[in-house]
Short mmCIF file of C-alpha atoms and ligand atoms in Angstrom, two decimals:
data_model
loop_
_atom_site.label_atom_id
_atom_site.label_comp_id
_atom_site.label_asym_id
_atom_site.label_seq_id
_atom_site.Cartn_x
_atom_site.Cartn_y
_atom_site.Cartn_z
CA MET A 815 5.94 -4.13 -26.62
CA SER A 816 7.46 -7.63 -26.27
CA ASP A 817 5.74 -10.60 -28.09
CA ARG A 818 6.07 -12.84 -25.43
CA SER A 819 2.46 -11.72 -22.88
CA LEU A 820 0.16 -13.27 -20.91
CA ARG A 821 -2.23 -11.67 -22.36
CA GLY A 822 -5.49 -14.40 -23.20
CA LYS A 823 -3.23 -16.96 -22.45
CA VAL A 824 -5.59 -17.94 -18.01
CA ALA A 825 -8.50 -17.66 -17.19
CA VAL A 826 -9.82 -17.37 -13.90
CA VAL A 827 -12.99 -20.20 -13.01
CA GLY A 828 -13.37 -20.05 -9.80
CA VAL A 829 -13.51 -17.87 -6.62
CA GLY A 830 -14.22 -18.51 -3.24
CA GLU A 831 -13.92 -16.42 0.43
CA THR A 832 -15.25 -17.39 3.99
CA THR A 833 -17.37 -14.64 5.54
CA TYR A 834 -15.24 -11.47 6.12
CA TRP A 835 -15.63 -10.52 10.12
CA ARG A 836 -14.27 -7.82 11.67
CA HIS A 837 -10.58 -8.23 13.21
CA GLY A 838 -10.31 -10.84 15.46
CA LYS A 839 -14.15 -12.05 14.97
CA SER A 840 -13.40 -15.39 13.27
CA PRO A 841 -13.90 -18.04 14.92
CA HIS A 842 -11.54 -20.26 12.67
CA PRO A 843 -8.02 -20.77 12.73
CA GLU A 844 -6.21 -18.25 9.52
CA PHE A 845 -4.69 -21.62 8.18
CA LYS A 846 -8.18 -23.04 8.30
CA LEU A 847 -9.82 -20.09 6.74
CA ALA A 848 -6.76 -20.16 3.94
CA LEU A 849 -9.10 -23.93 2.99
CA MET A 850 -12.15 -22.65 3.18
CA ALA A 851 -11.35 -20.01 0.73
CA ILE A 852 -9.35 -22.61 -1.76
CA LEU A 853 -12.87 -25.03 -1.34
CA ALA A 854 -15.40 -22.26 -2.20
CA ALA A 855 -12.59 -21.69 -4.74
CA ALA A 856 -13.33 -25.59 -6.78
CA GLU A 857 -16.49 -25.37 -5.48
CA ASP A 858 -17.39 -22.25 -7.18
CA ALA A 859 -15.68 -23.69 -10.76
CA GLY A 860 -17.14 -26.87 -10.21
CA LEU A 861 -13.77 -29.09 -9.87
CA ASP A 862 -12.26 -31.44 -8.10
CA PRO A 863 -9.51 -30.16 -5.90
CA ARG A 864 -7.42 -32.26 -5.65
CA ARG A 865 -6.82 -31.12 -9.41
CA ILE A 866 -4.87 -28.12 -8.13
CA ASP A 867 -0.82 -27.91 -8.57
CA GLY A 868 -0.09 -25.10 -7.37
CA PHE A 869 -0.58 -21.60 -4.94
CA ALA A 870 0.39 -17.89 -5.09
CA SER A 871 0.65 -15.92 -2.58
CA TYR A 872 1.97 -12.07 -1.60
CA SER A 873 2.33 -10.23 0.76
CA ASN A 874 3.93 -12.98 3.46
CA ASP A 875 1.34 -14.81 3.80
CA ARG A 876 1.18 -17.27 7.03
CA ASN A 877 0.04 -20.14 5.41
CA ASP A 878 2.34 -22.33 3.42
CA PRO A 879 1.65 -23.77 0.31
CA SER A 880 3.18 -27.48 0.96
CA ARG A 881 1.22 -27.37 4.39
CA LEU A 882 -1.54 -26.08 2.38
CA ALA A 883 -1.31 -29.37 -0.52
CA ALA A 884 -0.31 -31.76 2.29
CA ALA A 885 -3.72 -30.70 4.13
CA LEU A 886 -5.87 -31.03 1.51
CA GLY A 887 -3.89 -33.91 -0.17
CA LEU A 888 -3.38 -33.36 -3.71
CA PRO A 889 -1.22 -35.70 -5.90
CA ALA A 890 1.36 -33.75 -6.36
CA LEU A 891 2.46 -30.10 -5.60
CA ARG A 892 4.66 -28.75 -9.27
CA PHE A 893 4.40 -24.19 -7.76
CA SER A 894 4.76 -22.53 -5.18
CA ASN A 895 5.42 -18.89 -4.82
CA MET A 896 5.51 -15.07 -3.07
CA ASN A 897 5.21 -11.88 -4.35
CA TRP A 898 8.38 -9.96 -2.11
CA GLY A 899 6.29 -6.60 -0.61
CA GLY A 900 4.54 -5.54 2.29
CA GLY A 901 1.20 -4.76 2.04
CA GLY A 902 -1.46 -5.51 -0.83
CA GLY A 903 0.75 -3.95 -3.16
CA GLY A 904 1.31 -8.32 -4.46
CA GLY A 905 -2.59 -8.67 -5.00
CA SER A 906 -1.71 -8.70 -8.84
CA ALA A 907 1.65 -9.54 -9.26
CA ALA A 908 0.34 -13.06 -7.34
CA VAL A 909 -2.74 -13.73 -10.07
CA GLY A 910 0.03 -12.58 -12.55
CA ASN A 911 2.90 -14.61 -11.34
CA ALA A 912 -0.01 -17.86 -10.67
CA ALA A 913 -0.78 -17.37 -15.18
CA ALA A 914 2.52 -17.24 -16.11
CA ALA A 915 2.84 -20.81 -14.57
CA VAL A 916 0.00 -21.22 -16.28
CA ALA A 917 0.81 -19.97 -19.43
CA CYS A 918 4.22 -21.40 -19.01
CA GLY A 919 2.83 -25.40 -18.67
CA MET A 920 4.89 -25.17 -14.29
CA ALA A 921 1.58 -26.27 -13.58
CA ASP A 922 -1.53 -26.75 -14.90
CA CYS A 923 -4.23 -25.61 -11.84
CA VAL A 924 -2.83 -22.85 -9.04
CA VAL A 925 -4.98 -21.10 -6.58
CA VAL A 926 -4.02 -17.54 -5.07
CA PHE A 927 -5.22 -16.26 -2.02
CA ARG A 928 -4.18 -14.54 0.92
CA ALA A 929 -6.16 -15.36 4.67
CA LEU A 930 -6.02 -13.42 7.69
CA ALA A 931 -6.77 -13.31 11.57
CA GLN A 932 -5.22 -9.60 12.33
CA GLY A 933 -6.98 -11.29 16.04
CA GLN A 934 -4.10 -13.52 16.42
CA PHE A 935 -1.32 -12.06 15.56
CA GLN A 936 -0.25 -8.76 15.09
CA ARG A 937 -2.32 -6.16 13.62
CA PHE A 938 -1.05 -4.19 11.21
CA GLY A 939 -2.66 -0.51 12.89
CA ALA A 940 -1.04 -0.67 15.95
CA ALA A 941 2.48 -0.72 16.39
CA PRO A 942 4.66 -4.07 17.81
CA PRO A 943 5.40 -3.37 21.25
CA GLY A 944 9.28 -4.12 21.67
CA GLY A 945 12.56 -0.99 23.46
CA THR A 946 14.38 -0.24 19.65
CA ALA A 947 14.58 0.16 16.22
CA SER A 948 16.97 -0.37 13.80
CA GLY A 949 17.33 -0.36 9.88
CA GLU A 950 14.32 1.72 8.47
CA PRO A 951 12.07 2.01 12.11
CA ALA A 952 15.32 3.51 13.47
CA PHE A 953 14.40 6.63 11.45
CA ASN A 954 10.48 6.70 11.39
CA ALA A 955 9.32 5.24 15.08
CA PRO A 956 11.18 7.49 17.47
CA TYR A 957 9.28 10.51 16.03
CA GLY A 958 6.01 8.21 15.72
CA VAL A 959 6.34 6.96 11.99
CA MET A 960 5.14 3.67 12.89
CA SER A 961 1.09 2.81 11.30
CA PRO A 962 0.94 2.47 7.42
CA ALA A 963 -0.73 5.17 7.96
CA GLN A 964 2.00 6.89 8.67
CA ARG A 965 4.26 6.07 6.74
CA TYR A 966 2.08 6.84 3.32
CA ALA A 967 0.33 10.69 4.90
CA MET A 968 3.53 11.96 3.77
CA ARG A 969 3.82 10.79 0.31
CA ALA A 970 -0.34 11.80 -0.42
CA MET A 971 -0.09 15.65 1.38
CA ARG A 972 2.81 16.07 -0.84
CA PHE A 973 0.93 14.99 -4.02
CA LEU A 974 -2.25 16.31 -3.04
CA HIS A 975 -0.21 19.75 -2.27
CA GLU A 976 1.54 19.32 -5.24
CA ASN A 977 -2.09 19.60 -7.90
CA LYS A 978 -4.08 22.05 -4.99
CA ILE A 979 -6.63 18.52 -5.10
CA ALA A 980 -9.29 19.45 -2.98
CA PRO A 981 -10.20 17.52 1.06
CA SER A 982 -14.18 16.59 -1.83
CA ALA A 983 -11.39 14.30 -3.71
CA GLN A 984 -10.65 11.50 -1.20
CA ARG A 985 -13.90 12.43 0.05
CA ALA A 986 -15.61 10.85 -2.53
CA ILE A 987 -13.74 7.37 -3.58
CA ALA A 988 -15.11 6.80 0.60
CA LEU A 989 -17.98 7.42 -0.62
CA ALA A 990 -18.15 5.22 -3.54
CA SER A 991 -17.10 2.09 -1.82
CA TYR A 992 -19.56 2.98 1.23
CA HIS A 993 -22.61 3.35 -1.31
CA HIS A 994 -21.37 0.25 -3.39
CA ALA A 995 -22.19 -1.73 -0.16
CA GLN A 996 -25.47 -1.16 0.59
CA ALA A 997 -25.79 -3.33 -2.35
CA ASN A 998 -23.38 -6.67 -0.93
CA PRO A 999 -24.81 -8.25 2.20
CA ARG A 1000 -21.31 -10.19 1.80
CA ALA A 1001 -19.81 -6.70 2.69
CA VAL A 1002 -18.77 -5.40 6.96
CA MET A 1003 -20.44 -2.05 6.24
CA HIS A 1004 -23.36 -3.33 5.12
CA GLY A 1005 -25.92 -1.04 6.48
CA ARG A 1006 -24.04 1.36 7.45
CA PRO A 1007 -23.85 3.82 4.79
CA LEU A 1008 -21.95 7.37 5.03
CA THR A 1009 -22.63 10.80 4.08
CA ALA A 1010 -20.94 13.29 3.31
CA GLU A 1011 -21.14 15.02 6.50
CA ALA A 1012 -20.64 12.53 7.94
CA TYR A 1013 -17.51 11.69 6.51
CA ASP A 1014 -16.22 15.14 7.55
CA GLU A 1015 -17.27 15.25 11.25
CA SER A 1016 -15.17 12.06 11.30
CA ARG A 1017 -11.80 12.61 13.29
CA TRP A 1018 -9.10 12.24 12.07
CA ILE A 1019 -6.47 9.74 11.46
CA VAL A 1020 -3.83 11.67 10.04
CA GLU A 1021 -3.75 14.12 8.53
CA PRO A 1022 -4.66 14.18 5.61
CA TRP A 1023 -6.41 11.28 6.47
CA ARG A 1024 -9.76 10.94 8.42
CA LEU A 1025 -11.17 7.41 10.18
CA PHE A 1026 -13.13 6.95 6.38
CA ASP A 1027 -10.43 7.86 4.69
CA CYS A 1028 -8.29 4.37 5.79
CA CYS A 1029 -9.55 0.05 5.71
CA GLN A 1030 -10.61 -1.05 8.02
CA GLU A 1031 -8.75 -4.75 9.74
CA ASN A 1032 -10.75 -7.72 8.85
CA ASP A 1033 -9.84 -11.23 8.85
CA GLY A 1034 -11.96 -14.12 6.53
CA ALA A 1035 -9.83 -15.37 3.31
CA ALA A 1036 -10.29 -15.46 0.57
CA ALA A 1037 -8.73 -17.70 -2.76
CA LEU A 1038 -9.20 -17.35 -7.11
CA ILE A 1039 -8.78 -20.78 -9.61
CA ILE A 1040 -5.98 -20.08 -12.69
CA VAL A 1041 -6.04 -22.34 -15.09
CA PRO A 1042 -5.60 -22.27 -19.13
CA ALA A 1043 -7.72 -20.59 -21.49
CA GLU A 1044 -7.90 -23.87 -23.42
CA GLN A 1045 -9.67 -24.83 -20.59
CA ALA A 1046 -11.48 -22.41 -19.64
CA LYS A 1047 -14.86 -23.40 -20.92
CA ASP A 1048 -14.90 -26.53 -18.74
CA PHE A 1049 -15.87 -24.96 -15.80
CA ARG A 1050 -18.96 -24.05 -14.23
CA HIS A 1051 -18.93 -19.99 -15.04
CA LYS A 1052 -17.83 -17.45 -17.30
CA PRO A 1053 -14.45 -17.59 -17.71
CA ALA A 1054 -12.87 -13.84 -16.40
CA TYR A 1055 -9.69 -14.06 -19.64
CA LEU A 1056 -6.65 -12.63 -17.70
CA LEU A 1057 -5.93 -9.80 -19.86
CA GLY A 1058 -2.64 -8.58 -18.66
CA SER A 1059 -0.37 -8.01 -15.87
CA ALA A 1060 2.18 -5.72 -14.25
CA GLN A 1061 4.37 -5.10 -11.10
CA GLY A 1062 7.13 -3.05 -9.54
CA SER A 1063 7.43 0.18 -9.01
CA GLU A 1064 9.24 3.16 -10.82
CA HIS A 1065 13.30 4.29 -10.83
CA ARG A 1066 14.18 3.93 -7.39
CA ASN A 1067 11.57 3.85 -4.98
CA GLY A 1068 12.71 1.76 -2.42
CA ALA A 1069 14.37 4.48 -1.39
CA ARG A 1070 15.26 4.08 2.41
CA VAL A 1071 13.72 7.01 4.94
CA HIS A 1072 11.83 8.58 2.55
CA ASN A 1073 13.88 9.33 -0.48
CA ALA A 1074 11.78 8.24 -3.40
CA PRO A 1075 13.87 10.46 -6.03
CA LEU A 1076 9.39 10.39 -7.21
CA TYR A 1077 7.90 10.51 -3.55
CA ALA A 1078 4.14 11.73 -4.59
CA THR A 1079 2.89 8.77 -6.36
CA SER A 1080 1.60 5.76 -6.09
CA SER A 1081 4.60 4.11 -7.22
CA PHE A 1082 2.41 2.10 -10.80
CA THR A 1083 4.13 5.87 -12.91
CA THR A 1084 6.27 2.58 -14.79
CA VAL A 1085 3.66 -0.46 -14.39
CA ALA A 1086 0.31 1.58 -15.27
CA PRO A 1087 1.86 1.95 -18.81
CA GLN A 1088 3.66 -1.68 -19.01
CA LEU A 1089 0.14 -3.16 -17.96
CA TYR A 1090 -1.81 -1.52 -20.73
CA GLY A 1091 0.87 -2.57 -23.53
CA MET A 1092 0.79 -6.12 -22.33
CA ALA A 1093 -3.47 -6.05 -22.28
CA GLN A 1094 -3.40 -4.35 -25.47
CA VAL A 1095 -6.27 -1.69 -23.77
CA GLU A 1096 -6.74 1.62 -23.39
CA PRO A 1097 -7.68 3.49 -19.67
CA SER A 1098 -11.37 4.01 -22.20
CA ASP A 1099 -11.45 1.20 -22.86
CA VAL A 1100 -11.78 0.19 -19.04
CA ASP A 1101 -15.36 -0.77 -17.83
CA VAL A 1102 -15.49 -0.66 -14.05
CA VAL A 1103 -11.93 -0.62 -11.40
CA GLN A 1104 -11.00 -2.48 -8.08
CA SER A 1105 -8.39 0.28 -6.29
CA TYR A 1106 -6.63 -0.82 -3.29
CA GLU A 1107 -7.90 1.03 -0.38
CA ASN A 1108 -4.95 1.11 1.79
CA PHE A 1109 -5.79 5.42 2.09
CA THR A 1110 -7.90 7.11 -0.08
CA GLY A 1111 -5.16 9.51 -1.21
CA GLY A 1112 -3.28 6.17 -2.86
CA VAL A 1113 -6.68 5.36 -4.89
CA LEU A 1114 -6.32 8.65 -6.00
CA MET A 1115 -3.36 8.38 -6.85
CA SER A 1116 -3.14 5.82 -8.38
CA LEU A 1117 -6.37 6.41 -11.02
CA VAL A 1118 -4.27 9.26 -11.76
CA GLU A 1119 -0.88 7.06 -12.56
CA HIS A 1120 -3.72 4.99 -15.04
CA GLY A 1121 -4.43 7.35 -17.03
CA PHE A 1122 -8.14 8.25 -16.05
CA PHE A 1123 -7.64 11.75 -15.42
CA LYS A 1124 -4.87 14.22 -15.03
CA ALA A 1125 -4.04 14.90 -12.03
CA GLU A 1126 -5.54 18.86 -12.27
CA GLU A 1127 -9.37 17.18 -12.92
CA ALA A 1128 -8.84 14.87 -9.98
CA ASN A 1129 -11.57 17.53 -8.37
CA ASP A 1130 -13.29 17.74 -11.04
CA PHE A 1131 -13.35 14.27 -11.56
CA LEU A 1132 -12.65 12.50 -8.40
CA GLU A 1133 -17.41 13.34 -7.91
CA PRO A 1134 -19.24 10.23 -5.56
CA GLU A 1135 -21.69 10.13 -9.27
CA ASN A 1136 -18.65 9.57 -10.94
CA LEU A 1137 -17.16 6.84 -9.59
CA MET A 1138 -20.82 4.70 -9.11
CA ALA A 1139 -22.10 2.20 -10.87
CA PRO A 1140 -23.56 1.36 -13.06
CA LYS A 1141 -24.09 4.94 -14.58
CA GLY A 1142 -20.74 6.69 -13.70
CA ARG A 1143 -18.02 7.44 -15.94
CA LEU A 1144 -15.33 4.93 -14.37
CA PRO A 1145 -17.55 2.86 -11.47
CA LEU A 1146 -15.11 1.84 -8.45
CA ASN A 1147 -14.52 -0.43 -5.71
CA THR A 1148 -18.35 -2.01 -6.69
CA SER A 1149 -18.45 -4.43 -3.83
CA GLY A 1150 -17.89 -1.97 -1.28
CA GLY A 1151 -13.65 -2.30 -1.21
CA ASN A 1152 -11.46 -2.40 1.58
CA LEU A 1153 -13.36 0.34 2.48
CA ALA A 1154 -16.73 -1.09 3.62
CA GLU A 1155 -16.85 -5.18 2.49
CA CYS A 1156 -13.78 -6.81 3.79
CA TYR A 1157 -9.93 -6.13 3.86
CA MET A 1158 -9.25 -9.26 2.88
CA HIS A 1159 -5.57 -7.56 1.87
CA GLY A 1160 -7.22 -6.38 -1.65
CA LEU A 1161 -8.35 -10.25 -3.06
CA GLU A 1162 -11.57 -9.67 -2.16
CA LEU A 1163 -11.28 -7.12 -5.13
CA GLN A 1164 -9.99 -9.55 -7.62
CA ILE A 1165 -12.57 -11.38 -6.93
CA GLU A 1166 -15.32 -8.70 -7.37
CA ALA A 1167 -13.11 -7.95 -10.99
CA VAL A 1168 -14.36 -11.57 -11.43
CA ARG A 1169 -17.95 -11.16 -10.98
CA GLN A 1170 -18.44 -8.21 -13.29
CA VAL A 1171 -16.89 -9.85 -15.90
CA ARG A 1172 -19.40 -12.43 -14.83
CA GLY A 1173 -22.25 -10.51 -14.62
CA GLN A 1174 -22.99 -11.39 -11.42
CA SER A 1175 -22.15 -8.17 -9.37
CA THR A 1176 -23.80 -6.87 -6.47
CA SER A 1177 -23.96 -3.63 -8.81
CA GLN A 1178 -23.07 -4.28 -11.79
CA VAL A 1179 -21.48 -2.82 -14.65
CA LYS A 1180 -23.55 -3.67 -18.33
CA ASP A 1181 -20.96 -5.01 -20.22
CA ALA A 1182 -18.64 -5.25 -18.12
CA ASP A 1183 -15.82 -6.60 -20.68
CA VAL A 1184 -13.07 -4.99 -19.37
CA SER A 1185 -12.22 -5.10 -15.20
CA MET A 1186 -9.31 -3.66 -13.74
CA VAL A 1187 -7.90 -4.47 -10.45
CA ILE A 1188 -4.74 -1.86 -8.74
CA SER A 1189 -3.37 -3.16 -6.16
CA GLY A 1190 -1.71 -1.14 -2.98
CA PRO A 1191 -0.72 1.82 -4.35
CA MET A 1192 2.23 3.49 -2.37
CA VAL A 1193 4.11 0.51 -0.90
CA THR A 1194 7.00 -1.02 -3.42
CA PRO A 1195 6.06 -3.43 -5.75
CA VAL A 1196 2.08 -2.66 -6.72
CA SER A 1197 0.71 -4.32 -9.19
CA SER A 1198 -2.06 -4.60 -11.41
CA MET A 1199 -4.31 -6.84 -13.76
CA ILE A 1200 -6.68 -6.83 -16.47
CA LEU A 1201 -9.02 -8.97 -17.01
CA GLY A 1202 -11.50 -8.99 -19.43
CA SER A 1203 -14.40 -11.28 -21.57
CA GLU A 1204 -13.87 -13.84 -23.91
CA ALA A 1205 -14.99 -10.69 -26.13
CA THR A 1206 -11.79 -8.87 -25.44
CA LEU A 1207 -10.07 -12.29 -26.96
CA MET B 172 12.66 17.72 27.52
CA SER B 173 11.42 15.99 24.42
CA TYR B 174 9.04 16.15 22.16
CA LEU B 175 7.30 13.17 22.29
CA PRO B 176 6.92 11.24 25.68
CA ASN B 177 9.20 8.70 26.63
CA GLY B 178 9.05 5.73 25.86
CA LEU B 179 9.03 4.75 22.24
CA PRO B 180 11.46 2.63 19.94
CA SER B 181 14.92 3.83 21.06
CA PRO B 182 16.91 3.33 17.63
CA VAL B 183 20.16 1.69 17.46
CA PRO B 184 22.53 1.04 14.59
CA GLU B 185 21.55 -1.49 12.00
CA ASN B 186 23.80 -4.60 12.79
CA ASP B 187 25.58 -4.26 9.56
CA GLY B 188 26.16 -0.76 10.61
CA VAL B 189 25.31 1.01 7.88
CA ASP B 190 24.46 3.98 9.48
CA LYS B 191 26.17 4.19 12.47
CA PRO B 192 28.10 7.19 11.66
CA TYR B 193 24.81 9.29 11.86
CA TRP B 194 23.63 8.43 15.57
CA ASP B 195 27.23 8.85 16.43
CA GLY B 196 27.56 12.27 14.41
CA ALA B 197 24.09 12.72 16.47
CA ARG B 198 25.12 11.80 19.68
CA ARG B 199 28.42 14.76 18.94
CA GLY B 200 25.36 17.65 17.65
CA GLU B 201 26.34 16.88 14.33
CA LEU B 202 24.71 16.22 11.25
CA MET B 203 26.36 13.48 9.42
CA VAL B 204 25.22 12.30 5.97
CA GLN B 205 27.10 9.70 3.55
CA ARG B 206 28.56 10.99 0.42
CA CYS B 207 29.87 8.72 -2.82
CA SER B 208 34.26 8.98 -2.34
CA LYS B 209 33.92 8.73 -6.23
CA CYS B 210 30.78 11.52 -7.98
CA GLY B 211 30.68 12.70 -4.31
CA THR B 212 26.49 12.31 -4.53
CA PHE B 213 24.53 12.47 -1.10
CA ARG B 214 22.89 9.66 -0.41
CA TRP B 215 20.12 8.44 2.09
CA GLY B 216 18.93 6.64 3.82
CA PRO B 217 22.59 5.23 4.57
CA GLU B 218 23.07 2.13 1.54
CA TRP B 219 26.42 0.51 0.81
CA ILE B 220 26.38 1.46 -3.01
CA CYS B 221 26.45 4.39 -4.94
CA HIS B 222 23.05 4.06 -7.07
CA LYS B 223 24.50 6.74 -9.27
CA CYS B 224 28.09 5.14 -10.31
CA LEU B 225 27.89 2.15 -9.09
CA SER B 226 31.38 2.46 -6.79
CA PHE B 227 31.64 0.44 -2.85
CA ASP B 228 33.78 3.97 -1.64
CA PHE B 229 31.68 6.67 0.13
CA ASP B 230 32.31 9.40 3.25
CA TRP B 231 29.98 10.91 5.67
CA GLN B 232 30.05 15.11 5.49
CA LYS B 233 29.04 16.79 8.52
CA VAL B 234 26.16 19.10 6.55
CA SER B 235 24.28 22.97 7.94
CA GLY B 236 21.43 21.73 8.96
CA LYS B 237 19.56 23.66 7.00
CA GLY B 238 16.20 22.70 4.79
CA ARG B 239 12.73 22.65 4.01
CA ILE B 240 10.06 21.45 4.21
CA TYR B 241 8.73 19.16 1.59
CA SER B 242 5.88 17.12 3.22
CA TRP B 243 4.44 16.18 6.23
CA GLU B 244 2.05 14.85 8.47
CA ARG B 245 0.31 15.71 11.57
CA PRO B 246 -0.58 12.09 12.95
CA TRP B 247 -3.81 11.85 15.67
CA HIS B 248 -4.39 8.38 16.13
CA PRO B 249 -2.10 6.79 19.17
CA VAL B 250 -0.77 3.16 17.31
CA HIS B 251 1.85 3.67 19.98
CA PRO B 252 1.45 3.01 24.20
CA ALA B 253 3.44 5.66 25.15
CA LEU B 254 1.06 8.30 22.45
CA LYS B 255 -2.25 7.03 24.22
CA GLY B 256 -3.66 10.29 25.35
CA HIS B 257 -0.11 12.41 24.01
CA GLY B 258 -3.04 14.07 21.51
CA PRO B 259 -1.79 15.32 17.87
CA TYR B 260 2.27 16.07 16.81
CA VAL B 261 3.92 16.85 13.85
CA VAL B 262 6.17 14.88 10.93
CA VAL B 263 8.31 16.86 8.47
CA LEU B 264 9.89 15.49 5.90
CA VAL B 265 12.57 17.79 4.52
CA GLU B 266 15.10 18.20 2.46
CA LEU B 267 18.70 18.64 2.87
CA PRO B 268 18.93 21.56 -0.18
CA ASP B 269 23.07 21.20 1.02
CA ALA B 270 23.20 17.50 0.53
CA GLY B 271 22.07 16.77 -3.00
CA ASN B 272 18.60 17.86 -1.31
CA VAL B 273 18.75 14.14 0.00
CA ARG B 274 15.38 14.13 2.72
CA MET B 275 15.50 13.21 6.04
CA LEU B 276 13.17 12.74 8.40
CA GLY B 277 11.96 14.00 12.25
CA ASN B 278 8.98 16.31 14.44
CA LEU B 279 8.77 19.49 13.74
CA LEU B 280 8.84 21.23 17.06
CA GLY B 281 6.16 23.97 18.87
CA ASP B 282 2.48 23.43 18.72
CA PRO B 283 1.15 20.23 17.38
CA ARG B 284 -1.54 22.41 15.69
CA GLN B 285 1.12 24.55 13.84
CA GLU B 286 -0.56 25.61 10.50
CA VAL B 287 2.64 23.47 8.01
CA ARG B 288 4.06 25.21 4.84
CA ILE B 289 6.00 23.07 2.53
CA GLY B 290 8.63 24.78 1.55
CA ALA B 291 8.74 26.62 4.37
CA GLU B 292 12.70 26.88 6.17
CA VAL B 293 13.33 25.16 8.35
CA GLN B 294 16.55 24.51 10.88
CA ALA B 295 18.22 20.75 12.66
CA VAL B 296 17.98 20.90 16.30
CA PHE B 297 19.53 17.69 18.55
CA GLU B 298 17.50 16.75 20.53
CA PRO B 299 19.52 14.23 23.84
CA HIS B 300 17.62 11.01 25.08
CA ASP B 301 20.20 10.57 27.55
CA ASP B 302 18.71 8.56 29.70
CA ALA B 303 17.48 5.88 27.63
CA GLN B 304 18.87 2.74 27.71
CA PRO B 305 21.03 2.68 25.05
CA PRO B 306 21.54 6.82 25.22
CA PHE B 307 20.64 8.33 21.86
CA THR B 308 20.09 11.94 20.01
CA LEU B 309 17.42 13.06 17.20
CA VAL B 310 17.38 15.45 14.36
CA GLN B 311 14.25 17.30 15.09
CA TRP B 312 13.29 20.85 13.74
CA LYS B 313 12.85 23.53 13.91
CA THR B 314 10.78 27.27 11.42
CA VAL B 315 13.25 29.97 11.34
ZN1 LIG C 2564 29.02 7.71 -6.70
#
């Protein structure tokens, strides 16, 4: 392994989020949501927002850093970064990019943010109007393949087929998220528990995925603040140190029209080993995992690719009680995640991972020293990251 | 009679023309696949360079249209106005053993609620949309 590493170089010292709304229900414009989350993160850290000198985001966030810096009256903007790629694949990558900038001295205080008011723009789960399709969509849209669920269901279907995965495995992932949301008053699905029966009776969105296999669409914003590790203790809360960050995808994952050679993956087969290598931990060291649920099948594959169990063990491992905090073998999506807390394009998962390290989760895992986030399975690039308490340094 | 209702987006070649011979071939009832002129590697979707040998030289091969279902899905929830009230339909991802196992997408003709088997043999069929503006032809699949 290279001795060039981000391990222990930076820490997350502030997290902030707006109220989470169902899509279209935000009373605020998207740009204002971004500002609200950033100020909330500064307040959480106990940090003067004028110390912010950089921004990192992903998935073509519409709220550009220069406008943010001007609006916030920042003395200087030193870092502005967008991770390429759609979906939530860039969530952990944005943290890694911000961390790299801070670690090498390009900036001192970088905000990672994502703001989304789908009611004010095109929704992800609805096809845009328009008469023609060219490029990749020309080979998909005329066949009725337009939404993300339709785009990725065939990858999961192939994986489920190759590994004889039972429907109960995907169901367990949905049940765990809804279970954790019942303890989390911020969660959009708080007070709306999900039973196995209700899951089984829910309508198909696209086989092999039912309604409860698919993420919500929401309005809101989330932000994290990253500073050098040597300053991490100057702030209000216990720091969450970045142990590792990795992004990308395996050989020719992006081959067009569904021609990735390893089609039945969530794109992490080369990323996960890189992550563990930098963080210097093993899967068995990980205390709690937040794994981006665009669709439950993607979570399933990404847990396999991160080494928590083998594909042939999935039916046994993926029982709801194994995924539930505090006692489960692998507590998963402890805030309710994209399915049941909020689809803040996954960045609410980074915040929950920080809360676990701090000991502030509503479904707290005891001594959560090693806290992982997996971002955006099945898209490319994907990314994942590991946070650690001071004890892990 | 098309498999899906009219009103879905019409495919048009990309601005840079990389896929135009495919769409022109489909209009003629021929299934065309890109192949590297130097090392013979088939590739799909259309691209400007061979990922195997990095040659920019390629030609278009007419292939038999014999295929095998590699994966599939059955959408139920309509995400486009043209599909509202239509009900489920089947999409298959088909590998072409005669063309280096490149994969192509299409609908599986027949009963939309049929059982679909990964590995089943299929054959390309052509579905012209002569009245569309501009006209186009889709490659669809039927079990053999
Ligand atoms: Zn070649």
